[in-house]
mmCIF file of C-alpha atoms in Angstrom:
data_model
loop_
_atom_site.group_PDB
_atom_site.id
_atom_site.type_symbol
_atom_site.label_atom_id
_atom_site.label_comp_id
_atom_site.label_asym_id
_atom_site.label_seq_id
_atom_site.Cartn_x
_atom_site.Cartn_y
_atom_site.Cartn_z
ATOM 1 C CA MET A 1 60.987 -32.034 -63.144
ATOM 2 C CA LEU A 2 63.420 -34.199 -61.161
ATOM 3 C CA GLN A 3 60.770 -36.863 -60.743
ATOM 4 C CA GLN A 4 60.162 -36.922 -64.494
ATOM 5 C CA ILE A 5 63.886 -37.439 -65.139
ATOM 6 C CA LYS A 6 63.931 -40.335 -62.683
ATOM 7 C CA ASN A 7 60.926 -41.880 -64.412
ATOM 8 C CA LEU A 8 62.606 -41.548 -67.783
ATOM 9 C CA ILE A 9 65.831 -43.216 -66.569
ATOM 10 C CA SER A 10 63.840 -46.050 -64.985
ATOM 11 C CA TYR A 11 61.915 -46.556 -68.199
ATOM 12 C CA LEU A 12 65.085 -46.664 -70.327
ATOM 13 C CA LEU A 13 66.693 -49.204 -67.997
ATOM 14 C CA LEU A 14 63.579 -51.379 -68.159
ATOM 15 C CA PHE A 15 63.454 -51.072 -71.939
ATOM 16 C CA VAL A 16 67.124 -52.077 -72.302
ATOM 17 C CA CYS A 17 66.626 -55.086 -70.037
ATOM 18 C CA ILE A 18 63.564 -56.318 -71.958
ATOM 19 C CA LEU A 19 65.334 -55.693 -75.263
ATOM 20 C CA LEU A 20 68.351 -57.814 -74.187
ATOM 21 C CA LEU A 21 66.073 -60.599 -72.996
ATOM 22 C CA SER A 22 64.214 -60.604 -76.309
ATOM 23 C CA VAL A 23 67.519 -60.733 -78.237
ATOM 24 C CA PHE A 24 69.078 -63.566 -76.236
ATOM 25 C CA TYR A 25 66.013 -65.715 -75.558
ATOM 26 C CA ARG A 26 63.974 -64.854 -78.667
ATOM 27 C CA GLN A 27 60.741 -65.611 -76.876
ATOM 28 C CA PRO A 28 57.452 -64.094 -78.213
ATOM 29 C CA PHE A 29 56.667 -62.680 -74.776
ATOM 30 C CA PHE A 30 59.863 -60.617 -74.619
ATOM 31 C CA VAL A 31 59.439 -59.468 -78.219
ATOM 32 C CA PHE A 32 55.890 -58.336 -77.499
ATOM 33 C CA ALA A 33 57.006 -56.562 -74.301
ATOM 34 C CA THR A 34 59.763 -54.772 -76.237
ATOM 35 C CA LEU A 35 57.320 -53.540 -78.877
ATOM 36 C CA LEU A 36 54.855 -52.479 -76.185
ATOM 37 C CA LEU A 37 57.496 -50.461 -74.348
ATOM 38 C CA LEU A 38 58.616 -48.946 -77.634
ATOM 39 C CA PHE A 39 55.182 -47.617 -78.621
ATOM 40 C CA PHE A 40 53.711 -47.000 -75.177
ATOM 41 C CA PRO A 41 55.272 -43.508 -74.731
ATOM 42 C CA PHE A 42 53.576 -42.348 -77.954
ATOM 43 C CA LEU A 43 50.237 -43.854 -76.881
ATOM 44 C CA SER A 44 50.605 -42.297 -73.434
ATOM 45 C CA TYR A 45 51.388 -38.847 -74.806
ATOM 46 C CA TYR A 46 48.694 -38.611 -77.500
ATOM 47 C CA GLY A 47 46.046 -40.405 -75.440
ATOM 48 C CA THR A 48 46.577 -38.084 -72.465
ATOM 49 C CA HIS A 49 46.646 -35.032 -74.721
ATOM 50 C CA TYR A 50 43.372 -36.025 -76.395
ATOM 51 C CA ALA A 51 41.615 -36.768 -73.097
ATOM 52 C CA PHE A 52 42.929 -33.592 -71.472
ATOM 53 C CA GLN A 53 41.493 -31.452 -74.259
ATOM 54 C CA ALA A 54 38.080 -33.049 -73.700
ATOM 55 C CA LEU A 55 38.210 -32.779 -69.901
ATOM 56 C CA SER A 56 35.875 -30.080 -68.523
ATOM 57 C CA ILE A 57 35.694 -28.659 -65.003
ATOM 58 C CA SER A 58 32.778 -26.952 -63.268
ATOM 59 C CA LEU A 59 32.178 -25.566 -59.773
ATOM 60 C CA THR A 60 28.820 -25.316 -58.026
ATOM 61 C CA THR A 61 27.647 -24.574 -54.518
ATOM 62 C CA ALA A 62 24.300 -24.438 -52.785
ATOM 63 C CA PRO A 63 23.088 -22.233 -51.334
ATOM 64 C CA LYS A 64 24.859 -19.215 -52.782
ATOM 65 C CA GLU A 65 23.862 -16.848 -49.968
ATOM 66 C CA GLY A 66 24.022 -17.169 -46.225
ATOM 67 C CA PRO A 67 25.052 -15.530 -42.952
ATOM 68 C CA SER A 68 28.588 -15.274 -41.619
ATOM 69 C CA ASN A 69 30.162 -18.310 -39.938
ATOM 70 C CA SER A 70 28.438 -20.584 -42.445
ATOM 71 C CA GLN A 71 29.704 -23.724 -44.133
ATOM 72 C CA PHE A 72 28.586 -24.620 -47.660
ATOM 73 C CA PRO A 73 29.543 -27.671 -49.742
ATOM 74 C CA LEU A 74 31.590 -26.933 -52.849
ATOM 75 C CA CYS A 75 30.969 -29.404 -55.677
ATOM 76 C CA ILE A 76 33.807 -29.954 -58.167
ATOM 77 C CA THR A 77 32.774 -31.831 -61.315
ATOM 78 C CA LEU A 78 35.398 -33.405 -63.598
ATOM 79 C CA ASN A 79 33.668 -34.475 -66.793
ATOM 80 C CA ASN A 80 35.818 -36.964 -68.723
ATOM 81 C CA PRO A 81 33.900 -38.178 -71.815
ATOM 82 C CA THR A 82 36.841 -40.181 -73.262
ATOM 83 C CA PHE A 83 38.068 -43.745 -72.703
ATOM 84 C CA PHE A 84 41.325 -42.527 -71.113
ATOM 85 C CA PRO A 85 41.086 -42.196 -67.309
ATOM 86 C CA PHE A 86 43.143 -39.784 -65.217
ATOM 87 C CA LEU A 87 44.525 -41.007 -61.928
ATOM 88 C CA ARG A 88 45.868 -37.611 -60.945
ATOM 89 C CA VAL A 89 44.223 -34.306 -61.889
ATOM 90 C CA GLU A 90 45.875 -31.414 -60.094
ATOM 91 C CA LEU A 91 43.511 -28.459 -59.575
ATOM 92 C CA THR A 92 44.548 -25.072 -58.190
ATOM 93 C CA LEU A 93 41.639 -23.272 -56.515
ATOM 94 C CA GLU A 94 41.768 -19.606 -55.551
ATOM 95 C CA ILE A 95 39.357 -17.969 -53.089
ATOM 96 C CA THR A 96 39.160 -14.175 -53.301
ATOM 97 C CA SER A 97 36.984 -11.515 -51.706
ATOM 98 C CA PHE A 98 36.473 -7.871 -52.639
ATOM 99 C CA PHE A 99 36.474 -6.998 -48.941
ATOM 100 C CA ARG A 100 39.549 -9.000 -47.934
ATOM 101 C CA PRO A 101 43.001 -8.296 -49.403
ATOM 102 C CA ASN A 102 44.377 -11.798 -48.805
ATOM 103 C CA ASN A 103 43.774 -14.499 -51.412
ATOM 104 C CA GLU A 104 43.745 -18.157 -50.455
ATOM 105 C CA LYS A 105 44.967 -20.933 -52.719
ATOM 106 C CA GLU A 106 44.346 -24.641 -52.406
ATOM 107 C CA ILE A 107 45.732 -27.494 -54.532
ATOM 108 C CA LEU A 108 43.541 -30.581 -54.883
ATOM 109 C CA ILE A 109 44.553 -33.870 -56.492
ATOM 110 C CA LEU A 110 41.576 -35.846 -57.779
ATOM 111 C CA PRO A 111 41.003 -38.810 -60.122
ATOM 112 C CA ALA A 112 38.802 -38.541 -63.213
ATOM 113 C CA LEU A 113 37.366 -41.856 -64.346
ATOM 114 C CA CYS A 114 36.695 -42.418 -68.030
ATOM 115 C CA LYS A 115 33.224 -41.876 -69.529
ATOM 116 C CA ASN A 116 31.996 -40.350 -66.314
ATOM 117 C CA LYS A 117 31.079 -37.096 -64.555
ATOM 118 C CA ASN A 118 33.164 -37.267 -61.416
ATOM 119 C CA ASN A 119 31.613 -35.231 -58.560
ATOM 120 C CA TYR A 120 33.563 -34.335 -55.421
ATOM 121 C CA PHE A 121 32.189 -32.372 -52.447
ATOM 122 C CA PHE A 122 34.277 -30.293 -50.075
ATOM 123 C CA PRO A 123 32.998 -28.200 -47.132
ATOM 124 C CA VAL A 124 34.063 -24.537 -47.286
ATOM 125 C CA SER A 125 33.686 -22.275 -44.233
ATOM 126 C CA TYR A 126 32.934 -18.557 -44.562
ATOM 127 C CA GLU A 127 33.612 -16.714 -41.322
ATOM 128 C CA LYS A 128 33.364 -13.091 -42.470
ATOM 129 C CA ILE A 129 30.939 -11.003 -44.517
ATOM 130 C CA GLY A 130 31.807 -10.569 -48.188
ATOM 131 C CA CYS A 131 31.384 -11.724 -51.763
ATOM 132 C CA TYR A 132 33.639 -14.750 -52.191
ATOM 133 C CA GLN A 133 34.741 -15.914 -55.626
ATOM 134 C CA ILE A 134 36.032 -19.471 -55.872
ATOM 135 C CA ARG A 135 37.887 -20.034 -59.124
ATOM 136 C CA CYS A 136 39.750 -22.941 -60.632
ATOM 137 C CA VAL A 137 42.739 -21.066 -62.023
ATOM 138 C CA ASN A 138 44.801 -24.002 -63.282
ATOM 139 C CA CYS A 139 44.447 -27.678 -64.202
ATOM 140 C CA LYS A 140 47.412 -30.003 -64.611
ATOM 141 C CA VAL A 141 47.736 -33.676 -65.547
ATOM 142 C CA PHE A 142 50.575 -36.106 -66.342
ATOM 143 C CA ASP A 143 50.702 -38.842 -68.928
ATOM 144 C CA TYR A 144 50.639 -42.475 -67.802
ATOM 145 C CA LEU A 145 54.428 -42.802 -67.783
ATOM 146 C CA HIS A 146 54.785 -39.492 -65.980
ATOM 147 C CA PHE A 147 57.124 -38.186 -68.699
ATOM 148 C CA PHE A 148 55.026 -35.241 -69.859
ATOM 149 C CA SER A 149 52.700 -32.791 -68.159
ATOM 150 C CA PHE A 150 49.770 -30.854 -69.628
ATOM 151 C CA GLN A 151 48.169 -27.822 -68.045
ATOM 152 C CA LYS A 152 45.659 -25.169 -68.968
ATOM 153 C CA GLU A 153 43.928 -22.193 -67.428
ATOM 154 C CA CYS A 154 40.326 -22.685 -66.380
ATOM 155 C CA THR A 155 37.328 -20.371 -66.301
ATOM 156 C CA ALA A 156 35.206 -22.335 -63.819
ATOM 157 C CA GLN A 157 34.124 -20.172 -60.911
ATOM 158 C CA VAL A 158 31.310 -19.665 -58.427
ATOM 159 C CA GLU A 159 30.280 -16.754 -56.191
ATOM 160 C CA VAL A 160 29.005 -16.931 -52.630
ATOM 161 C CA HIS A 161 27.424 -13.960 -50.833
ATOM 162 C CA ILE A 162 27.932 -13.934 -47.080
ATOM 163 C CA LEU A 163 25.501 -11.409 -45.625
ATOM 164 C CA PRO A 164 24.949 -10.022 -42.109
ATOM 165 C CA SER A 165 23.159 -12.380 -39.770
ATOM 166 C CA GLU A 166 19.584 -11.764 -38.641
ATOM 167 C CA GLN A 167 20.399 -12.259 -34.974
ATOM 168 C CA MET A 168 21.548 -8.730 -34.140
ATOM 169 C CA GLU A 169 18.780 -6.384 -32.961
ATOM 170 C CA ILE A 170 19.086 -2.637 -32.298
ATOM 171 C CA SER A 171 16.576 -0.249 -30.730
ATOM 172 C CA LEU A 172 17.265 3.358 -31.692
ATOM 173 C CA ASP A 173 16.898 6.129 -29.157
ATOM 174 C CA GLU A 174 13.477 7.825 -29.193
ATOM 175 C CA SER A 175 15.090 11.230 -29.752
ATOM 176 C CA CYS A 176 16.310 9.999 -33.112
ATOM 177 C CA TYR A 177 12.738 9.680 -34.406
ATOM 178 C CA SER A 178 11.578 13.122 -33.294
ATOM 179 C CA GLU A 179 14.385 15.109 -34.925
ATOM 180 C CA GLY A 180 14.279 16.820 -38.252
ATOM 181 C CA PHE A 181 10.704 18.016 -38.631
ATOM 182 C CA ASP A 182 11.457 21.731 -38.305
ATOM 183 C CA GLU A 183 10.906 22.222 -41.998
ATOM 184 C CA PHE A 184 7.131 21.847 -41.530
ATOM 185 C CA GLU A 185 5.701 25.316 -41.099
ATOM 186 C CA ASP A 186 3.377 26.377 -38.314
ATOM 187 C CA MET A 187 -0.077 26.321 -39.922
ATOM 188 C CA SER A 188 -1.961 27.908 -37.023
ATOM 189 C CA GLY A 189 -1.276 31.498 -38.057
ATOM 190 C CA LYS A 190 -3.484 33.960 -39.839
ATOM 191 C CA GLY A 191 -4.396 33.186 -43.422
ATOM 192 C CA PHE A 192 -4.292 29.402 -43.057
ATOM 193 C CA THR A 193 -6.380 27.524 -45.651
ATOM 194 C CA ASN A 194 -7.083 23.883 -46.454
ATOM 195 C CA ALA A 195 -4.733 24.155 -49.445
ATOM 196 C CA ASP A 196 -1.814 24.178 -46.994
ATOM 197 C CA LEU A 197 -2.599 20.645 -45.822
ATOM 198 C CA ASN A 198 -0.586 18.892 -48.523
ATOM 199 C CA ASN A 199 2.059 17.724 -45.999
ATOM 200 C CA VAL A 200 -0.314 16.426 -43.328
ATOM 201 C CA ARG A 201 -3.021 13.793 -43.123
ATOM 202 C CA GLU A 202 -5.411 12.391 -40.564
ATOM 203 C CA TYR A 203 -4.019 10.094 -37.909
ATOM 204 C CA ILE A 204 -4.129 6.347 -38.604
ATOM 205 C CA PRO A 205 -3.660 3.823 -35.765
ATOM 206 C CA GLY A 206 -0.043 2.742 -35.864
ATOM 207 C CA ASP A 207 1.416 6.157 -36.746
ATOM 208 C CA ARG A 208 4.228 7.314 -34.481
ATOM 209 C CA LEU A 209 3.260 9.940 -31.902
ATOM 210 C CA GLN A 210 6.338 11.992 -32.801
ATOM 211 C CA LYS A 211 4.793 12.699 -36.212
ATOM 212 C CA ILE A 212 1.559 14.200 -34.849
ATOM 213 C CA HIS A 213 1.125 17.873 -35.713
ATOM 214 C CA TRP A 214 -0.195 18.956 -32.309
ATOM 215 C CA LYS A 215 -0.996 22.588 -33.121
ATOM 216 C CA LEU A 216 -2.968 21.719 -36.241
ATOM 217 C CA SER A 217 -4.675 18.837 -34.424
ATOM 218 C CA GLY A 218 -5.849 21.275 -31.721
ATOM 219 C CA LYS A 219 -7.203 23.652 -34.365
ATOM 220 C CA LEU A 220 -9.089 20.963 -36.295
ATOM 221 C CA GLN A 221 -10.121 19.012 -33.180
ATOM 222 C CA LYS A 222 -8.722 15.783 -34.600
ATOM 223 C CA LEU A 223 -5.305 14.189 -34.755
ATOM 224 C CA MET A 224 -3.293 15.142 -37.827
ATOM 225 C CA VAL A 225 0.027 13.557 -38.799
ATOM 226 C CA LYS A 226 2.909 15.206 -40.627
ATOM 227 C CA GLU A 227 3.284 13.297 -43.883
ATOM 228 C CA SER A 228 6.395 13.572 -46.008
ATOM 229 C CA SER A 229 5.860 14.675 -49.582
ATOM 230 C CA GLN A 230 8.230 14.678 -52.517
ATOM 231 C CA GLY A 231 9.217 18.284 -51.895
ATOM 232 C CA ALA A 232 9.390 18.214 -48.108
ATOM 233 C CA MET A 233 10.369 14.703 -47.148
ATOM 234 C CA HIS A 234 12.488 14.121 -44.090
ATOM 235 C CA CYS A 235 14.220 10.768 -44.248
ATOM 236 C CA PHE A 236 16.761 8.817 -42.319
ATOM 237 C CA ILE A 237 20.057 8.068 -44.051
ATOM 238 C CA VAL A 238 21.898 5.050 -42.692
ATOM 239 C CA LEU A 239 25.519 5.816 -43.591
ATOM 240 C CA ALA A 240 27.833 2.838 -43.085
ATOM 241 C CA GLU A 241 31.634 3.084 -43.019
ATOM 242 C CA LEU A 242 33.533 0.463 -45.061
ATOM 243 C CA PHE A 243 36.627 1.060 -42.946
ATOM 244 C CA LEU A 244 39.142 -1.779 -42.707
ATOM 245 C CA GLN A 245 42.304 -1.521 -40.684
ATOM 246 C CA PRO A 246 45.420 -2.193 -42.785
ATOM 247 C CA SER A 247 47.059 -4.572 -40.323
ATOM 248 C CA ALA A 248 45.991 -8.196 -40.601
ATOM 249 C CA ASP A 249 46.489 -8.634 -36.845
ATOM 250 C CA ALA A 250 44.228 -5.694 -35.957
ATOM 251 C CA PRO A 251 40.639 -6.322 -34.803
ATOM 252 C CA ASP A 252 38.084 -6.540 -37.592
ATOM 253 C CA THR A 253 36.312 -3.213 -38.149
ATOM 254 C CA LEU A 254 34.356 -4.090 -41.291
ATOM 255 C CA ASP A 255 32.006 -6.836 -40.120
ATOM 256 C CA PRO A 256 30.836 -5.002 -36.956
ATOM 257 C CA ALA A 257 29.955 -1.889 -38.992
ATOM 258 C CA ILE A 258 28.001 -3.854 -41.616
ATOM 259 C CA GLU A 259 26.227 -5.979 -38.994
ATOM 260 C CA THR A 260 25.196 -2.843 -37.083
ATOM 261 C CA ALA A 261 24.054 -1.034 -40.240
ATOM 262 C CA HIS A 262 21.971 -4.035 -41.221
ATOM 263 C CA ALA A 263 20.348 -4.128 -37.771
ATOM 264 C CA VAL A 264 19.560 -0.390 -37.966
ATOM 265 C CA CYS A 265 17.990 -0.819 -41.407
ATOM 266 C CA LYS A 266 15.852 -3.690 -40.137
ATOM 267 C CA GLU A 267 14.662 -1.539 -37.235
ATOM 268 C CA LEU A 268 13.724 1.382 -39.493
ATOM 269 C CA TYR A 269 11.958 -0.934 -41.929
ATOM 270 C CA LYS A 270 10.019 -2.581 -39.095
ATOM 271 C CA LEU A 271 8.873 0.848 -37.897
ATOM 272 C CA GLN A 272 8.014 1.842 -41.494
ATOM 273 C CA GLU A 273 10.250 4.887 -41.350
ATOM 274 C CA PRO A 274 11.307 6.292 -44.755
ATOM 275 C CA PHE A 275 15.048 5.819 -45.073
ATOM 276 C CA PHE A 276 18.002 5.405 -47.405
ATOM 277 C CA PHE A 277 21.040 3.189 -47.005
ATOM 278 C CA SER A 278 24.333 4.609 -48.226
ATOM 279 C CA VAL A 279 28.050 3.811 -48.395
ATOM 280 C CA TYR A 280 30.937 5.606 -50.042
ATOM 281 C CA SER A 281 32.476 3.832 -53.036
ATOM 282 C CA ILE A 282 36.156 4.573 -53.576
ATOM 283 C CA LEU A 283 35.955 2.689 -56.874
ATOM 284 C CA ARG A 284 33.367 5.134 -58.247
ATOM 285 C CA GLU A 285 34.456 8.070 -56.075
ATOM 286 C CA ASP A 286 30.813 8.661 -55.231
ATOM 287 C CA PHE A 287 28.110 7.534 -52.846
ATOM 288 C CA LEU A 288 25.900 4.519 -53.399
ATOM 289 C CA LEU A 289 22.410 5.486 -52.257
ATOM 290 C CA PHE A 290 19.659 2.868 -51.918
ATOM 291 C CA ARG A 291 16.007 3.681 -51.247
ATOM 292 C CA ILE A 292 14.755 0.895 -48.979
ATOM 293 C CA GLU A 293 11.044 0.160 -49.271
ATOM 294 C CA THR A 294 10.918 -3.641 -49.204
ATOM 295 C CA LYS A 295 12.940 -6.508 -47.766
ATOM 296 C CA GLU A 296 14.151 -7.254 -51.274
ATOM 297 C CA ASP A 297 15.533 -3.702 -51.528
ATOM 298 C CA LEU A 298 17.409 -4.224 -48.270
ATOM 299 C CA GLU A 299 18.880 -7.553 -49.380
ATOM 300 C CA GLN A 300 19.919 -6.257 -52.810
ATOM 301 C CA ALA A 301 21.555 -3.185 -51.274
ATOM 302 C CA PHE A 302 23.731 -5.249 -48.959
ATOM 303 C CA VAL A 303 24.611 -7.676 -51.770
ATOM 304 C CA GLN A 304 25.739 -4.769 -53.962
ATOM 305 C CA ILE A 305 28.060 -3.274 -51.347
ATOM 306 C CA LEU A 306 29.860 -6.623 -51.103
ATOM 307 C CA TYR A 307 31.511 -5.739 -54.435
ATOM 308 C CA GLU A 308 32.993 -2.516 -53.050
ATOM 309 C CA LYS A 309 36.551 -2.016 -51.859
ATOM 310 C CA PRO A 310 37.106 -1.032 -48.207
ATOM 311 C CA TYR A 311 39.212 1.999 -47.325
ATOM 312 C CA GLN A 312 41.758 2.623 -44.589
ATOM 313 C CA GLU A 313 40.777 6.169 -43.627
ATOM 314 C CA LYS A 314 38.529 6.331 -40.596
ATOM 315 C CA ASP A 315 35.135 8.108 -41.026
ATOM 316 C CA LEU A 316 35.844 8.734 -44.718
ATOM 317 C CA ALA A 317 32.189 8.386 -45.773
ATOM 318 C CA TYR A 318 30.920 10.825 -43.153
ATOM 319 C CA THR A 319 33.643 13.368 -43.999
ATOM 320 C CA TYR A 320 32.552 13.405 -47.642
ATOM 321 C CA PHE A 321 28.845 13.223 -46.835
ATOM 322 C CA LYS A 322 28.711 16.278 -44.588
ATOM 323 C CA ASN A 323 30.421 18.341 -47.317
ATOM 324 C CA SER A 324 28.037 17.108 -50.003
ATOM 325 C CA GLU A 325 24.542 18.258 -50.897
ATOM 326 C CA ILE A 326 22.940 14.894 -51.504
ATOM 327 C CA MET A 327 19.875 15.378 -49.268
ATOM 328 C CA LYS A 328 18.909 16.544 -45.814
ATOM 329 C CA GLY A 329 17.624 14.444 -42.985
ATOM 330 C CA THR A 330 18.783 12.494 -39.979
ATOM 331 C CA VAL A 331 22.050 10.720 -40.746
ATOM 332 C CA ILE A 332 22.610 7.592 -38.682
ATOM 333 C CA HIS A 333 26.370 7.201 -38.914
ATOM 334 C CA VAL A 334 27.407 3.579 -38.395
ATOM 335 C CA THR A 335 30.987 2.533 -37.632
ATOM 336 C CA HIS A 336 32.605 -0.445 -35.921
ATOM 337 C CA GLU A 337 32.403 1.551 -32.695
ATOM 338 C CA GLY A 338 28.643 1.990 -32.810
ATOM 339 C CA ILE A 339 26.102 4.484 -34.149
ATOM 340 C CA ALA A 340 25.579 8.237 -33.918
ATOM 341 C CA ASP A 341 22.890 10.427 -35.505
ATOM 342 C CA TYR A 342 23.379 13.876 -36.951
ATOM 343 C CA GLU A 343 20.989 16.362 -38.484
ATOM 344 C CA MET A 344 21.906 17.449 -42.033
ATOM 345 C CA GLU A 345 20.360 20.786 -43.044
#
């Protein structure tokens, strides 16, 4: 505001000087300059207003997904279809994340040439996992004399998904795979018939040895494998904690938990173990449960949890899960401190 007042005073002094020169000397040049200075504020105001209404802003980035500690170029496009150029377009960008409570703001000052789509590229670094929304929340310009300012809210935005990296590998303890098959009944007793074989099948190379039904295999003289059915399926449930410590100076607890959960899911998928991935949503006050059968299922599940809000109570998901009746199986509880498995009956 102070700068605009200074510009106005300077303009008035210049106008008075040119007006006095045109009166005393009566030269065409001074008369023309006086008329130009007289009408230029109106031309500056209406021309800037017209061009500002036509100015459009868009944000793009490629790629839109990547691992943590990545850097993607952000493209800002200022489309000015008019004949009035802008030497100073002030953009306010805001970067937000559902996972992170702190919002970042950046003010950029860029020119917008007339009759042109002006593209500007800026590198943006993403160090932590999350869904990042980059929005242009405000656009501001000044007229050519810097007397007036025009501003408007913008709707241009772009989303970037920062997912767990593929580098982390985890090998689960062998005891984890052999737990939880007590629900399969002993079929070697009296009265056994072939109709009771609906939960077993013949061994196929590649099946895990822990799934072999040894007693039935000895009776039939061939290897039989316990196969999960719809009514008697024992699955793994990878339960990840979205726990985030409230202090900004405290060590990060969210990224280690998500990275570990992702590594566990990859291991189970590689071994073709039936499993679910789950987190507790405080926004819905319920669990999000994802059946993982393909790599696309795994990727979509981790993208969806990026829109959740972390909580500040340690082991909140496991506390609710053990008191619920969602399903039974081996729960692989994942926190920033590591993993633990529990049997849910």
